[in-house]
Short mmCIF file of C-alpha atoms and ligand atoms in Angstrom, two decimals:
data_model
loop_
_atom_site.label_atom_id
_atom_site.label_comp_id
_atom_site.label_asym_id
_atom_site.label_seq_id
_atom_site.Cartn_x
_atom_site.Cartn_y
_atom_site.Cartn_z
CA MET A 46 110.71 44.56 100.61
CA VAL A 47 111.16 44.52 96.83
CA ASN A 48 112.93 41.48 95.36
CA GLY A 49 114.28 40.70 98.83
CA VAL A 50 115.71 44.21 99.32
CA GLU A 51 114.38 46.65 101.89
CA ILE A 52 113.84 50.06 100.27
CA GLN A 53 112.67 53.42 101.62
CA ARG A 54 111.65 56.56 99.77
CA ALA A 55 110.52 60.03 100.84
CA TYR A 56 106.97 61.22 100.01
CA THR A 57 105.22 64.43 100.97
CA PRO A 58 101.74 64.51 102.56
CA ILE A 59 99.51 66.90 100.61
CA SER A 60 96.64 66.88 103.11
CA SER A 61 95.86 69.92 105.18
CA ILE A 62 98.25 70.43 108.10
CA ASP A 63 95.27 70.07 110.46
CA SER A 64 94.20 66.62 109.14
CA LYS A 65 93.94 64.05 111.89
CA GLY A 66 94.01 60.26 111.50
CA HIS A 67 94.78 60.22 107.78
CA PHE A 68 97.09 61.70 105.17
CA GLU A 69 97.02 61.89 101.38
CA LEU A 70 99.89 61.65 98.94
CA LEU A 71 100.52 62.55 95.34
CA LEU A 72 102.57 59.66 93.96
CA LYS A 73 104.19 59.43 90.58
CA VAL A 74 104.77 55.85 89.51
CA TYR A 75 107.96 55.44 87.46
CA GLU A 76 108.02 52.60 84.97
CA HIS A 77 111.33 51.21 86.22
CA GLY A 78 111.33 52.67 89.75
CA LEU A 79 111.84 50.19 92.59
CA MET A 80 109.34 51.70 95.03
CA SER A 81 107.06 52.47 92.08
CA GLN A 82 106.78 48.74 91.29
CA TYR A 83 105.71 48.16 94.88
CA ILE A 84 103.21 51.07 94.88
CA LYS A 85 101.68 49.77 91.64
CA CYS A 86 100.74 46.53 93.44
CA TRP A 87 99.07 48.19 96.44
CA ARG A 88 95.56 46.94 97.08
CA GLN A 89 92.97 48.18 99.54
CA GLU A 90 93.67 46.88 103.07
CA ASP A 91 97.38 46.28 102.35
CA TYR A 92 99.64 47.26 105.22
CA VAL A 93 102.33 49.80 104.35
CA ALA A 94 104.95 51.06 106.82
CA TRP A 95 105.52 54.82 107.12
CA ARG A 96 107.62 56.96 109.41
CA GLY A 97 107.85 60.70 109.82
CA PRO A 98 107.00 63.42 109.25
CA PHE A 99 110.42 64.94 108.62
CA GLY A 100 111.19 68.37 107.28
CA GLY A 101 112.73 71.71 108.00
CA PHE A 102 110.21 74.29 106.83
CA LEU A 103 107.78 75.32 109.54
CA TYR A 104 105.12 77.69 108.27
CA LYS A 105 103.65 80.35 110.54
CA PRO A 106 100.76 82.62 109.39
CA ASN A 107 101.86 86.09 108.26
CA LYS A 108 105.54 85.31 108.86
CA TYR A 109 106.36 86.15 105.22
CA GLY A 110 104.81 88.97 103.21
CA GLU A 111 104.85 86.84 100.08
CA LEU A 112 105.83 83.27 99.29
CA LEU A 113 107.11 82.46 95.82
CA MET A 114 106.83 78.71 95.16
CA LEU A 115 108.88 77.30 92.31
CA CYS A 116 108.13 73.64 91.67
CA SER A 117 108.45 70.99 89.04
CA GLY A 118 106.54 67.71 88.64
CA THR A 119 105.66 66.10 91.98
CA GLY A 120 107.64 68.95 93.57
CA ILE A 121 104.24 70.60 93.83
CA ALA A 122 103.46 68.26 96.77
CA PRO A 123 105.01 70.24 99.67
CA MET A 124 103.51 73.47 98.34
CA LEU A 125 99.91 72.23 98.57
CA PRO A 126 99.49 72.03 102.39
CA ILE A 127 101.12 75.47 102.73
CA LEU A 128 98.78 76.87 100.09
CA THR A 129 95.66 75.56 101.86
CA HIS A 130 97.02 76.55 105.25
CA VAL A 131 97.14 80.16 104.01
CA THR A 132 93.84 80.21 102.12
CA ASP A 133 91.93 78.38 104.88
CA ASP A 134 92.99 81.01 107.41
CA GLU A 135 91.14 84.28 106.88
CA ASP A 136 93.60 86.08 109.16
CA ASP A 137 96.59 85.02 107.07
CA GLU A 138 97.32 87.78 104.52
CA THR A 139 100.36 86.19 102.92
CA PHE A 140 100.52 86.63 99.13
CA LEU A 141 101.28 83.43 97.25
CA THR A 142 102.81 83.11 93.80
CA LEU A 143 103.11 79.58 92.45
CA VAL A 144 105.15 78.75 89.38
CA ILE A 145 104.41 75.20 88.31
CA CYS A 146 106.65 73.49 85.78
CA ALA A 147 105.47 70.45 83.86
CA ARG A 148 106.22 68.74 80.58
CA ASP A 149 102.83 69.70 79.17
CA PHE A 150 99.33 70.65 80.25
CA GLN A 151 98.38 66.98 80.60
CA ASN A 152 101.13 66.55 83.19
CA VAL A 153 100.01 69.38 85.48
CA TYR A 154 98.82 67.65 88.67
CA MET A 155 95.84 68.73 90.80
CA LYS A 156 94.33 71.05 88.17
CA ASN A 157 90.90 71.29 89.83
CA PHE A 158 92.41 72.04 93.19
CA LEU A 159 94.68 74.71 91.68
CA LYS A 160 91.75 76.30 89.85
CA GLU A 161 89.87 76.66 93.15
CA GLN A 162 92.92 78.06 94.94
CA SER A 163 93.60 80.61 92.19
CA LYS A 164 90.22 82.26 93.00
CA TYR A 165 91.62 83.59 96.28
CA TRP A 166 92.60 87.26 96.25
CA ASN A 167 96.13 86.52 97.47
CA VAL A 168 96.98 83.62 95.11
CA ARG A 169 98.35 83.72 91.57
CA ILE A 170 99.52 80.72 89.61
CA PHE A 171 101.72 80.45 86.51
CA PHE A 172 102.39 77.36 84.42
CA VAL A 173 105.66 76.77 82.58
CA LEU A 174 105.32 73.95 80.06
CA SER A 175 108.53 72.63 78.54
CA GLN A 176 107.11 70.37 75.83
CA GLU A 177 103.71 71.87 75.05
CA ARG A 178 103.70 72.92 71.38
CA SER A 179 101.45 75.95 71.52
CA LEU A 180 99.45 77.95 74.03
CA GLU A 181 96.57 77.80 71.54
CA ASN A 182 95.83 74.20 72.57
CA LEU A 183 95.29 75.16 76.21
CA PRO A 184 91.90 75.91 77.81
CA LEU A 185 91.12 79.63 77.80
CA SER A 186 91.69 80.08 81.54
CA TYR A 187 95.30 78.84 81.24
CA LYS A 188 96.40 80.83 78.19
CA GLY A 189 97.09 84.09 80.01
CA ASN A 190 99.15 82.58 82.81
CA SER A 191 101.11 79.93 80.94
CA LYS A 192 104.49 80.09 79.26
CA LEU A 193 106.13 77.64 76.87
CA GLY A 194 109.68 76.47 77.58
CA ARG A 195 111.46 76.65 80.91
CA ILE A 196 111.91 79.12 83.73
CA ASP A 197 114.71 81.45 82.62
CA SER A 198 116.25 84.51 84.28
CA LEU A 199 114.06 86.89 82.30
CA PHE A 200 110.86 85.16 83.35
CA LEU A 201 112.00 84.83 86.97
CA ALA A 202 112.98 88.52 87.07
CA LYS A 203 109.49 89.44 85.81
CA VAL A 204 107.81 87.26 88.42
CA LEU A 205 109.95 88.80 91.17
CA GLU A 206 109.23 92.32 89.92
CA THR A 207 105.49 91.69 90.00
CA CYS A 208 105.49 90.21 93.50
CA ARG A 209 103.80 92.63 95.83
CA ARG A 210 106.53 92.23 98.41
CA ARG A 211 110.03 90.82 98.36
CA PRO A 212 109.17 87.11 98.49
CA TYR A 213 110.56 84.24 100.49
CA VAL A 214 111.19 81.53 97.88
CA LEU A 215 110.36 77.84 98.26
CA ILE A 216 111.81 75.42 95.69
CA CYS A 217 110.98 71.77 95.08
CA GLY A 218 111.88 69.59 92.13
CA SER A 219 114.74 67.49 90.81
CA VAL A 220 118.31 68.29 91.87
CA PRO A 221 119.10 70.08 88.54
CA PHE A 222 115.85 72.08 88.82
CA THR A 223 116.67 73.15 92.39
CA GLU A 224 120.22 74.09 91.41
CA ASP A 225 119.06 76.08 88.37
CA MET A 226 116.46 78.01 90.39
CA THR A 227 118.86 78.78 93.24
CA HIS A 228 121.53 79.90 90.79
CA MET A 229 119.15 82.20 88.89
CA LEU A 230 117.73 83.70 92.08
CA LYS A 231 121.18 84.48 93.44
CA HIS A 232 122.16 85.96 90.09
CA LEU A 233 119.10 88.22 90.38
CA GLY A 234 120.28 89.42 93.78
CA HIS A 235 118.04 87.21 95.91
CA LYS A 236 119.61 86.34 99.25
CA ASP A 237 120.34 82.76 100.40
CA THR A 238 118.48 83.50 103.61
CA SER A 239 115.26 84.06 101.62
CA ILE A 240 115.37 80.68 99.85
CA PHE A 241 114.30 77.27 101.12
CA CYS A 242 114.80 74.07 99.06
CA PHE A 243 112.74 71.03 100.01
C1 FAD B 545 111.97 65.07 100.34
C2 FAD B 545 111.38 64.30 99.16
C3 FAD B 545 110.01 64.33 98.96
C4 FAD B 545 109.43 63.62 97.87
N1 FAD B 545 108.08 63.68 97.69
C5 FAD B 545 107.52 62.99 96.66
C6 FAD B 545 106.11 63.03 96.45
O1 FAD B 545 105.37 63.66 97.19
N2 FAD B 545 105.60 62.31 95.41
C7 FAD B 545 106.40 61.55 94.56
O2 FAD B 545 105.87 60.93 93.64
N3 FAD B 545 107.75 61.52 94.74
C8 FAD B 545 108.32 62.19 95.77
N4 FAD B 545 109.69 62.11 95.97
C9 FAD B 545 110.47 61.18 95.10
C10 FAD B 545 110.42 59.74 95.70
O3 FAD B 545 111.05 59.72 96.97
C11 FAD B 545 111.14 58.70 94.83
O4 FAD B 545 112.41 59.15 94.49
C12 FAD B 545 110.37 58.35 93.56
O5 FAD B 545 109.09 57.85 93.88
C13 FAD B 545 111.11 57.29 92.74
O6 FAD B 545 111.31 56.16 93.55
P1 FAD B 545 111.38 54.71 92.91
O7 FAD B 545 111.95 53.77 93.93
O8 FAD B 545 110.08 54.32 92.28
O9 FAD B 545 112.42 54.92 91.73
P2 FAD B 545 113.98 54.55 91.75
O10 FAD B 545 114.17 53.07 91.66
O11 FAD B 545 114.65 55.25 92.85
O12 FAD B 545 114.35 55.18 90.34
C14 FAD B 545 114.30 56.61 90.12
C15 FAD B 545 114.30 56.89 88.62
O13 FAD B 545 115.31 56.17 87.96
C16 FAD B 545 114.73 55.37 86.94
N5 FAD B 545 115.41 54.08 86.95
C17 FAD B 545 115.39 53.14 87.93
N6 FAD B 545 116.12 52.10 87.60
C18 FAD B 545 116.64 52.36 86.38
C19 FAD B 545 117.50 51.67 85.49
N7 FAD B 545 117.98 50.45 85.79
N8 FAD B 545 117.83 52.26 84.33
C20 FAD B 545 117.36 53.48 84.01
N9 FAD B 545 116.54 54.20 84.80
C21 FAD B 545 116.18 53.63 85.96
C22 FAD B 545 113.27 55.20 87.30
O14 FAD B 545 112.43 54.98 86.18
C23 FAD B 545 113.00 56.51 87.91
O15 FAD B 545 112.77 57.46 86.89
C24 FAD B 545 110.26 62.85 97.00
C25 FAD B 545 111.65 62.83 97.21
C26 FAD B 545 112.21 63.55 98.28
C27 FAD B 545 113.70 63.51 98.47
#
């Protein structure tokens, strides 16, 4: 209840799919957001009501040759359990390409986790930074796989070309981001049936 009004919002567990008895979340707190005001006040031992999980994407090992994950901001959240599900399973040979969009390097979430994941033979990660001034300011390990600006058709075409197999694409971000990505993919000849939007 916030200011006498009952509100609900959707959040995505980022813990491993096998976690039992607990789940973790990646929460962005918006200055003027209703739920954000409530989250800001959470203290240890507070009681918070949750229901779920809900969702339509059920991952099965080796079902897809390659997954291309296009995400922006906290849209990275649903990608994380899938990523670990693949890399934790030595029998899962799915290739994973993650394209992470953020305002700048500072706003890339879960950097340490991503660094660890990028060491796996079947994982590659790109960063697209819309407001970063220059790649020169980035740590050495990010320079080669980062791009300034936004995802455009040219960049997306290059990513698709360099996928080892025709990927199944997962998209998560704001509504305009999801629409832009879907539009570009279709323009590049990618089929609707190979795209899932969270
Ligand atoms: C399937 C799904 C999964 C999601 N997973 C996650 C997740 O894992 N992590 C996560 O952080 N979020 C996630 N979200 C987003 C989340 O559900 C909320 O939308 C988000 O936390 C904002 O909620 P809020 O109540 O704080 O903001 P809201 O009150 O809904 O406001 C949203 C935006 O509008 C702005 N705003 C609000 N009031 C005003 C005003 N009067 N004037 C101008 N601007 C205003 C706020 O600053 C904010 O930017 C997910 C959403 C969906 C649909």
